[in-house]
XYZ file of N, CA, C and O in Angstrom:
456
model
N -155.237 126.911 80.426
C -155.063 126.202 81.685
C -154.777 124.719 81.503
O -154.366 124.084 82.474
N -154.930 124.228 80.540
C -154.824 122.692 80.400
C -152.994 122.975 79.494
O -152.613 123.783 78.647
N -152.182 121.634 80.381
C -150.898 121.473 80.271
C -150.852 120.161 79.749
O -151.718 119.301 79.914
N -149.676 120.036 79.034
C -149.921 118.854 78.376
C -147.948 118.834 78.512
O -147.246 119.583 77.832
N -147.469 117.963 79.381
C -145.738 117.694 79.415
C -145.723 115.964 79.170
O -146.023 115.051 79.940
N -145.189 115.954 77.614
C -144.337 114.859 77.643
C -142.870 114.716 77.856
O -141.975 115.561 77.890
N -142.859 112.929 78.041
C -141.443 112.474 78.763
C -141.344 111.003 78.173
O -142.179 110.247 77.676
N -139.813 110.892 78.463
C -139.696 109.294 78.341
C -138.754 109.315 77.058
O -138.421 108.206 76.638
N -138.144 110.766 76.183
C -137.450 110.472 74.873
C -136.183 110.345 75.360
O -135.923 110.415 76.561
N -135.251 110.133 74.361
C -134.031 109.974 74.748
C -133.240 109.609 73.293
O -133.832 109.589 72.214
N -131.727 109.310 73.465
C -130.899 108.403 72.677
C -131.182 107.069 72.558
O -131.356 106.404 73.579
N -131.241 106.661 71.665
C -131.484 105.213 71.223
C -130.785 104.610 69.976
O -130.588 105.246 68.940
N -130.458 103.416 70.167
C -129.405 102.841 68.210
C -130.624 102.226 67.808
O -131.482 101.633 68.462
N -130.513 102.516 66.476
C -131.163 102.025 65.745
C -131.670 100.287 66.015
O -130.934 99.305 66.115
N -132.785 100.339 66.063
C -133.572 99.183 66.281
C -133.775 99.086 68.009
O -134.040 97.986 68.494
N -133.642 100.236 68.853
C -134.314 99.877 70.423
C -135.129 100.043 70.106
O -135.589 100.029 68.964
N -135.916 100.438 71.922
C -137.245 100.788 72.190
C -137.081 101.820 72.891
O -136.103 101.976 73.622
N -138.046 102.677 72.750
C -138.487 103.651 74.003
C -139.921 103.903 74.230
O -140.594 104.185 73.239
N -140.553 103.837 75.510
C -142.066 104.433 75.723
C -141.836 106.127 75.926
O -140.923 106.653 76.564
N -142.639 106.625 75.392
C -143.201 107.999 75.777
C -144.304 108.053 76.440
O -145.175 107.215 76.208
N -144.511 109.127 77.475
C -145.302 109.458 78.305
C -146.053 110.541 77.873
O -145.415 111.220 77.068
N -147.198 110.970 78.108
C -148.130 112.297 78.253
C -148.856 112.265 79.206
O -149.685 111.371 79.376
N -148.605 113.579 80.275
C -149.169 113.811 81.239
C -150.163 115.205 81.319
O -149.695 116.305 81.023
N -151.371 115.062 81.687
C -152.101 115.840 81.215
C -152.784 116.993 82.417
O -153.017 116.207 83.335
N -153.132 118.074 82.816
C -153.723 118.721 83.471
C -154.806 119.623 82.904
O -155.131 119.700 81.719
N -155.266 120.226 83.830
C -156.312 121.001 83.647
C -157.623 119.916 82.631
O -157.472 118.764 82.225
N -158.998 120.954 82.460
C -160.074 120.310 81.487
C -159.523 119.941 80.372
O -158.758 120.585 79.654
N -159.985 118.745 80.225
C -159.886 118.625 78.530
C -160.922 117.854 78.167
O -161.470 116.918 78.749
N -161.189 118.538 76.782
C -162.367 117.655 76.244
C -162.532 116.523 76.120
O -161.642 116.114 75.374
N -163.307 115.562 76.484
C -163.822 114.305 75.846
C -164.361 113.530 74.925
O -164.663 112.339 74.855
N -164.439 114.746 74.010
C -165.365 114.599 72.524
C -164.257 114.073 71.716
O -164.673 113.676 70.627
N -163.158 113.952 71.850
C -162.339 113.848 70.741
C -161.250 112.862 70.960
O -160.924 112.552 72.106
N -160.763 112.435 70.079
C -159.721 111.125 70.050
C -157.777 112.047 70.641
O -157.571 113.165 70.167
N -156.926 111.576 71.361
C -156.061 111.815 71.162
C -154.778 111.108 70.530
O -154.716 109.961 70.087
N -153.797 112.044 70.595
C -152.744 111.701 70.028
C -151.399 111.850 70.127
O -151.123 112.617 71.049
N -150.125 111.285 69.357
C -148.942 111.945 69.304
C -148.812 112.381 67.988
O -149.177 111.922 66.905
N -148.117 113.520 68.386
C -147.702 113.874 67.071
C -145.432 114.066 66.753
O -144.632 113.791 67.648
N -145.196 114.345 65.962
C -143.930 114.337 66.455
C -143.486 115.657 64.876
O -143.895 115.523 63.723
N -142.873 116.428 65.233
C -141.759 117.315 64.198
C -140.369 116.676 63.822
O -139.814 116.055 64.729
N -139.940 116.725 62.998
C -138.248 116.619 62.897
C -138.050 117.792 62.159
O -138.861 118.214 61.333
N -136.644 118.497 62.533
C -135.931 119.546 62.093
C -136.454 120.005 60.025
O -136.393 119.412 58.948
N -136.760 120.903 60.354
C -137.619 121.856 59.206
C -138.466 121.339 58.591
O -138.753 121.827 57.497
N -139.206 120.106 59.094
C -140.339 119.382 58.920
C -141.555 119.997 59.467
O -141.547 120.840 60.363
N -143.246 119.247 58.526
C -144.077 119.766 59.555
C -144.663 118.860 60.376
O -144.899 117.734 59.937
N -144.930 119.144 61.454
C -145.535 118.562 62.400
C -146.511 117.620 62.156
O -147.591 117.929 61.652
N -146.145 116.213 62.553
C -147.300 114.911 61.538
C -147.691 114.408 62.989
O -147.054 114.217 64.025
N -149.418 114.237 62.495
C -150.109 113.222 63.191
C -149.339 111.514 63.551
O -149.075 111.315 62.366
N -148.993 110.654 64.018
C -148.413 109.643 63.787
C -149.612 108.405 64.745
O -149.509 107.311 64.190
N -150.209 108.363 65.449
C -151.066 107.888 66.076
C -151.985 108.314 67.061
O -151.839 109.263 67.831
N -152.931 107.550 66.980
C -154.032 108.650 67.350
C -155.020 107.199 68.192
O -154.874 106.070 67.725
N -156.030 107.439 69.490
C -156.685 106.658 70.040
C -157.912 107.033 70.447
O -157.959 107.831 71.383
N -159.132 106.567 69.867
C -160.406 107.003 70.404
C -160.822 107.146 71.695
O -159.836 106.960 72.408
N -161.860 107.400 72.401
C -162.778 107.408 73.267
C -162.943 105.547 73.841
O -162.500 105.060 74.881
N -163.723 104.860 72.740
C -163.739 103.456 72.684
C -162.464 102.682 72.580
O -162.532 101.453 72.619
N -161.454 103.201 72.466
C -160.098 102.661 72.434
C -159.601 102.158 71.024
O -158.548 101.537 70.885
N -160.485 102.496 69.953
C -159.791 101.783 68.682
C -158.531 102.974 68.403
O -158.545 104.103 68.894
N -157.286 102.339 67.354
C -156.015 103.057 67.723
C -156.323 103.502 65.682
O -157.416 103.303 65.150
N -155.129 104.072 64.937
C -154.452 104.330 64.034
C -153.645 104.931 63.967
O -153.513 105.872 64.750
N -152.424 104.568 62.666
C -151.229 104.572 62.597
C -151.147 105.447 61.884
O -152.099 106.222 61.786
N -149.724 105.672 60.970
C -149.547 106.384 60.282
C -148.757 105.189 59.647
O -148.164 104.406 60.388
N -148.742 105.050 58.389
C -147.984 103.986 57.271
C -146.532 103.594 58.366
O -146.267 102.483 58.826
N -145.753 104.897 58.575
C -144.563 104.842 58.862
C -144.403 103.906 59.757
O -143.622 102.976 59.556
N -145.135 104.020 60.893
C -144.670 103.172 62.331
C -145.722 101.997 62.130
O -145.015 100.990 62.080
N -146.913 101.650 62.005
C -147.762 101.040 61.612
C -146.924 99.297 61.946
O -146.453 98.752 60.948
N -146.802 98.589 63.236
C -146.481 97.836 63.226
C -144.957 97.944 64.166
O -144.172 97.003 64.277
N -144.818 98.967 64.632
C -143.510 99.670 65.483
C -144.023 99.987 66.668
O -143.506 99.699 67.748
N -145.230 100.692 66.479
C -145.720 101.403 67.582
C -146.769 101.451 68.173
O -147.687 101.472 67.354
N -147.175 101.485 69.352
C -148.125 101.045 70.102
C -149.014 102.399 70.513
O -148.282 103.296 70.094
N -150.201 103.057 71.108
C -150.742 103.542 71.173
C -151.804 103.409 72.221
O -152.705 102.635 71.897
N -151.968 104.189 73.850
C -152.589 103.305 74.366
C -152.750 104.473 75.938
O -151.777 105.119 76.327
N -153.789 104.521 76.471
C -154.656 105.785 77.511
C -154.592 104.946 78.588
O -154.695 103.720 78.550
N -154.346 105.928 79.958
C -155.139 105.625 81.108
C -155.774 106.451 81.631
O -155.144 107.141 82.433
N -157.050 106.727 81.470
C -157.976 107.513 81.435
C -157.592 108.015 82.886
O -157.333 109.218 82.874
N -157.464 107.310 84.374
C -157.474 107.363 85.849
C -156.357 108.148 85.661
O -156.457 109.328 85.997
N -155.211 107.718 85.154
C -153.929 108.292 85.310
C -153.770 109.989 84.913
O -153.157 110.930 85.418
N -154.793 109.797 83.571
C -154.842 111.157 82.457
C -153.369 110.893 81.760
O -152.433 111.682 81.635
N -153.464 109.760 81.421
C -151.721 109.541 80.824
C -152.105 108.972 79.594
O -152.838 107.988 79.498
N -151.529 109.692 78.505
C -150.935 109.082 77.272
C -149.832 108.148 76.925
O -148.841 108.610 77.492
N -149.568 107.293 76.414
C -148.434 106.635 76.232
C -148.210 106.058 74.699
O -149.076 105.429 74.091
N -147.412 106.252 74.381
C -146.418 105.692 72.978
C -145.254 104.731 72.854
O -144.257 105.452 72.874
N -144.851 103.381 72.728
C -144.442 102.424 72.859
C -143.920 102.259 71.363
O -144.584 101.939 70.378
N -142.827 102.501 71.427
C -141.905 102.592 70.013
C -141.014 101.840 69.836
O -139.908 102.226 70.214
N -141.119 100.517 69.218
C -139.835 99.085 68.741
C -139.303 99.815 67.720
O -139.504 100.963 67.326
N -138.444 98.755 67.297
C -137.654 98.939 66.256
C -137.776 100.351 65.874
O -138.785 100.627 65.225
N -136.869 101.405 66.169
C -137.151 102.454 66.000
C -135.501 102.739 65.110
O -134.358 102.463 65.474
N -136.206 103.639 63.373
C -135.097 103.747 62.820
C -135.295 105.410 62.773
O -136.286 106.139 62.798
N -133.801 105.650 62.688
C -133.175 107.137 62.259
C -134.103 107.914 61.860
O -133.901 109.008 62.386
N -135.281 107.950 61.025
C -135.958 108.837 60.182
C -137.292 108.725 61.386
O -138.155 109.592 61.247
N -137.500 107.727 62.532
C -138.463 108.473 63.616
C -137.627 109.498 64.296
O -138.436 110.179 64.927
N -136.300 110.015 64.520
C -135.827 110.822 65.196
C -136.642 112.377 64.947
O -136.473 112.870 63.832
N -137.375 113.034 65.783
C -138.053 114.281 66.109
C -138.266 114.204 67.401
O -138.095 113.296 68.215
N -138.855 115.801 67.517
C -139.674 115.592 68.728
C -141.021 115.592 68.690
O -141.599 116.383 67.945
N -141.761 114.652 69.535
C -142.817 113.837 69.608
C -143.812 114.928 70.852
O -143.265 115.750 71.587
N -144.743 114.763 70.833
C -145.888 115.656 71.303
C -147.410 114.843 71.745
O -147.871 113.794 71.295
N -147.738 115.390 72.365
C -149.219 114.599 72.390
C -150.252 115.989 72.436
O -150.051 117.195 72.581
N -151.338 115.216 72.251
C -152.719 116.329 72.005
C -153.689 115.972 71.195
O -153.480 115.180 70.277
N -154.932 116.534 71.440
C -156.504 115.912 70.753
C -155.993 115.629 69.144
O -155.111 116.158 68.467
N -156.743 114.794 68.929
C -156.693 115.113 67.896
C -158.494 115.320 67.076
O -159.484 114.591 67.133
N -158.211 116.816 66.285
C -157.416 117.739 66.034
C -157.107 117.972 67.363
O -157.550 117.716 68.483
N -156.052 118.634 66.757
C -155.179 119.543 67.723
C -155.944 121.067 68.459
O -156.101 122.136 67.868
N -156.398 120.690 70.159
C -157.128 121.550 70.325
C -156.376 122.702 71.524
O -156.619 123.905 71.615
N -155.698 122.124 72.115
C -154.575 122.953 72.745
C -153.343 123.372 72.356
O -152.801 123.267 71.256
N -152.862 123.975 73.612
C -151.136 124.669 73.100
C -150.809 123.409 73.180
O -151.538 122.467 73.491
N -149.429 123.402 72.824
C -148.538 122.575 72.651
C -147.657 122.731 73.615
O -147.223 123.784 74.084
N -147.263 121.004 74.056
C -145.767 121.624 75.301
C -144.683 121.367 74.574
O -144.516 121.431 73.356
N -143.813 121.011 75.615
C -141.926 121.118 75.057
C -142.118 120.013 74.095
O -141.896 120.188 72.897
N -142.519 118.893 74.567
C -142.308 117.760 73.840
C -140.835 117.312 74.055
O -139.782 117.914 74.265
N -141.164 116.109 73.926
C -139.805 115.001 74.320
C -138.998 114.524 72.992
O -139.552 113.798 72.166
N -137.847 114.909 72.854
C -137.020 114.610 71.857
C -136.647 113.284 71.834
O -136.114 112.806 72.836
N -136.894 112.426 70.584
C -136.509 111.085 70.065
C -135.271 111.606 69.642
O -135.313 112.694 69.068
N -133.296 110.625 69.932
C -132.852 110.816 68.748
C -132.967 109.157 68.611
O -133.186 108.295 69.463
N -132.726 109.079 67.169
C -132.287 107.212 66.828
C -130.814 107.463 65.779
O -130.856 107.814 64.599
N -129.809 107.231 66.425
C -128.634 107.396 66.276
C -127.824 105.863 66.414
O -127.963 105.106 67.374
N -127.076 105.644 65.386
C -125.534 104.916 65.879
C -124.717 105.366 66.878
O -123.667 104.774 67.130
């Protein structure tokens, strides 16, 4: 019963921005930190940032200084704030506990293209 639809990906050249959205329904636990995660084509699915309860954030090496990480608890909204974004963030991006305690939705496709 708990849905989880992100939004907000798109085309981008190398070095924009884009925010991603996560919109959340049904229960979800509170015990646990969430996150995005993102796939690219025959890749596996990587943690990339993640935000506690208390609000402290972490990165993943890659974006670490690109990307922002950041809840509105009222809203039930996730959000991801991505600068300088090069070619090798192109996947699609996901949100969910982390660990990962639900299904997974469509998820919103990053490309970072010329």
């Amino acid at each position: 019963q708990v849905r989880l639809v992100e939004s907000g990906g798109g085309l981008v050249q190398p070095g924009g921005s884009l925010t991603l959205s996560c919109a959340a329904s049904g229960t979800i636990s509170s015990r646990y930190a969430v996150g995005w995660y993102r796939q690219a084509p025959g890749k596996q699915r990587e943690l990339v940032a993640h935000i506690t309860n208390s609000g402290s954030t972490n990165y993943v090496d890659s974006v670490k200084g690109r990307f922002t990480i950041s809840r509105d608890n009222a809203k039930r909204t996730l959000y991801l704030q991505m600068n300088s974004l090069r070619p090798e963030d192109t996947a699609v991006y996901y949100c969910n506990t982390f660990p990962a305690l639900y299904s997974w939705g469509q998820g919103t496709q990053v490309t970072v293209s010329s």
